[in-house]
Amino acid sequence: MGNTRETIIKLLYNIGTQKEVQQYLKLFSSLDSHKFAVVKVGGSILENNQEALVSSLTFLYEVGLYPIVIHGAGPQLNRALEAAGVESRWVDGMRYTDQKTLEVARKVFQEENLKLTDALEAIGTRTRPMLARAFEAEFLDEKRYGLVGTTKGVRL
């Protein structure tokens, strides 16, 4: 782990301030339980930079962090909705989501999750997809946005 720690320190100094690096090292060195990193990934990254993403996630895993990936699939969803003949409607910058949009979205997100999972497994990185029931949510404003929700909790 000595070599890995040095690599991480060099990497951190290239992407963060000294204060950020010190905070990370303090946290990374002091936790006794499993360490994890939450990584938010847009659909465009899944589509255009999957190899780099898989490599980065594998690196995090190999240095003892357990990446939890929360991903989007915007471009993929746009194409799937168009192919299904479902017209997107936007309200306040958010996609109005009716039942048909939700059906298409679920399928697209599951497909994208499976692609990422398969790519990670193909290079020996263990994965565990969580396709449903991870979040507790309630409607944001059902009349205004349809089935769009806001997260109220996470089921650990």
mmCIF file of C-alpha atoms in Angstrom, residues 40-107:
data_model
loop_
_atom_site.group_PDB
_atom_site.id
_atom_site.type_symbol
_atom_site.label_atom_id
_atom_site.label_comp_id
_atom_site.label_asym_id
_atom_site.label_seq_id
_atom_site.Cartn_x
_atom_site.Cartn_y
_atom_site.Cartn_z
ATOM 1 C CA LYS A 40 -21.796 11.017 -10.226
ATOM 2 C CA VAL A 41 -21.494 10.206 -13.923
ATOM 3 C CA GLY A 42 -23.459 11.732 -16.774
ATOM 4 C CA GLY A 43 -24.858 9.718 -19.641
ATOM 5 C CA SER A 44 -22.435 11.360 -22.049
ATOM 6 C CA ILE A 45 -19.484 10.006 -20.048
ATOM 7 C CA LEU A 46 -21.000 6.506 -20.098
ATOM 8 C CA GLU A 47 -21.381 6.762 -23.841
ATOM 9 C CA ASN A 48 -18.159 8.495 -24.892
ATOM 10 C CA ASN A 49 -15.604 7.783 -22.157
ATOM 11 C CA GLN A 50 -16.549 4.394 -20.759
ATOM 12 C CA GLU A 51 -13.025 2.972 -20.958
ATOM 13 C CA ALA A 52 -11.551 5.842 -18.925
ATOM 14 C CA LEU A 53 -14.434 5.651 -16.442
ATOM 15 C CA VAL A 54 -13.984 1.903 -15.958
ATOM 16 C CA SER A 55 -10.252 2.397 -15.485
ATOM 17 C CA SER A 56 -10.802 5.154 -12.919
ATOM 18 C CA LEU A 57 -13.408 3.169 -10.981
ATOM 19 C CA THR A 58 -11.120 0.139 -10.967
ATOM 20 C CA PHE A 59 -8.272 2.286 -9.634
ATOM 21 C CA LEU A 60 -10.471 3.535 -6.784
ATOM 22 C CA TYR A 61 -11.453 -0.039 -5.974
ATOM 23 C CA GLU A 62 -7.846 -1.237 -6.047
ATOM 24 C CA VAL A 63 -6.705 1.445 -3.586
ATOM 25 C CA GLY A 64 -9.362 0.438 -1.084
ATOM 26 C CA LEU A 65 -12.234 2.767 -1.923
ATOM 27 C CA TYR A 66 -15.596 1.363 -2.879
ATOM 28 C CA PRO A 67 -17.044 3.589 -5.595
ATOM 29 C CA ILE A 68 -20.781 4.054 -5.531
ATOM 30 C CA VAL A 69 -21.743 5.230 -9.002
ATOM 31 C CA ILE A 70 -24.845 7.296 -9.568
ATOM 32 C CA HIS A 71 -25.246 7.706 -13.304
ATOM 33 C CA GLY A 72 -27.438 9.436 -15.772
ATOM 34 C CA ALA A 73 -28.373 8.538 -19.314
ATOM 35 C CA GLY A 74 -29.665 11.779 -20.810
ATOM 36 C CA PRO A 75 -28.487 11.402 -24.410
ATOM 37 C CA GLN A 76 -29.475 7.726 -24.464
ATOM 38 C CA LEU A 77 -32.919 8.554 -23.054
ATOM 39 C CA ASN A 78 -33.457 11.327 -25.591
ATOM 40 C CA ARG A 79 -32.787 8.895 -28.459
ATOM 41 C CA ALA A 80 -34.942 6.141 -26.941
ATOM 42 C CA LEU A 81 -37.879 8.490 -26.377
ATOM 43 C CA GLU A 82 -37.627 9.752 -29.943
ATOM 44 C CA ALA A 83 -37.494 6.192 -31.283
ATOM 45 C CA ALA A 84 -40.568 5.307 -29.188
ATOM 46 C CA GLY A 85 -42.429 8.347 -30.503
ATOM 47 C CA VAL A 86 -42.618 9.938 -27.043
ATOM 48 C CA GLU A 87 -42.318 13.700 -27.156
ATOM 49 C CA SER A 88 -40.275 15.238 -24.335
ATOM 50 C CA ARG A 89 -41.779 18.158 -22.491
ATOM 51 C CA TRP A 90 -39.636 20.361 -20.280
ATOM 52 C CA VAL A 91 -40.818 22.372 -17.280
ATOM 53 C CA ASP A 92 -38.358 24.596 -15.411
ATOM 54 C CA GLY A 93 -35.446 22.746 -16.993
ATOM 55 C CA MET A 94 -36.741 19.312 -15.932
ATOM 56 C CA ARG A 95 -38.222 16.633 -18.123
ATOM 57 C CA TYR A 96 -41.937 16.212 -17.427
ATOM 58 C CA THR A 97 -42.294 12.507 -16.774
ATOM 59 C CA ASP A 98 -45.504 10.647 -17.545
ATOM 60 C CA GLN A 99 -45.970 6.870 -17.353
ATOM 61 C CA LYS A 100 -44.725 6.192 -20.915
ATOM 62 C CA THR A 101 -41.591 8.345 -20.364
ATOM 63 C CA LEU A 102 -40.926 6.512 -17.113
ATOM 64 C CA GLU A 103 -41.227 3.105 -18.812
ATOM 65 C CA VAL A 104 -38.700 4.097 -21.484
ATOM 66 C CA ALA A 105 -36.414 5.709 -18.884
ATOM 67 C CA ARG A 106 -36.334 2.611 -16.670
ATOM 68 C CA LYS A 107 -35.327 0.454 -19.624
#
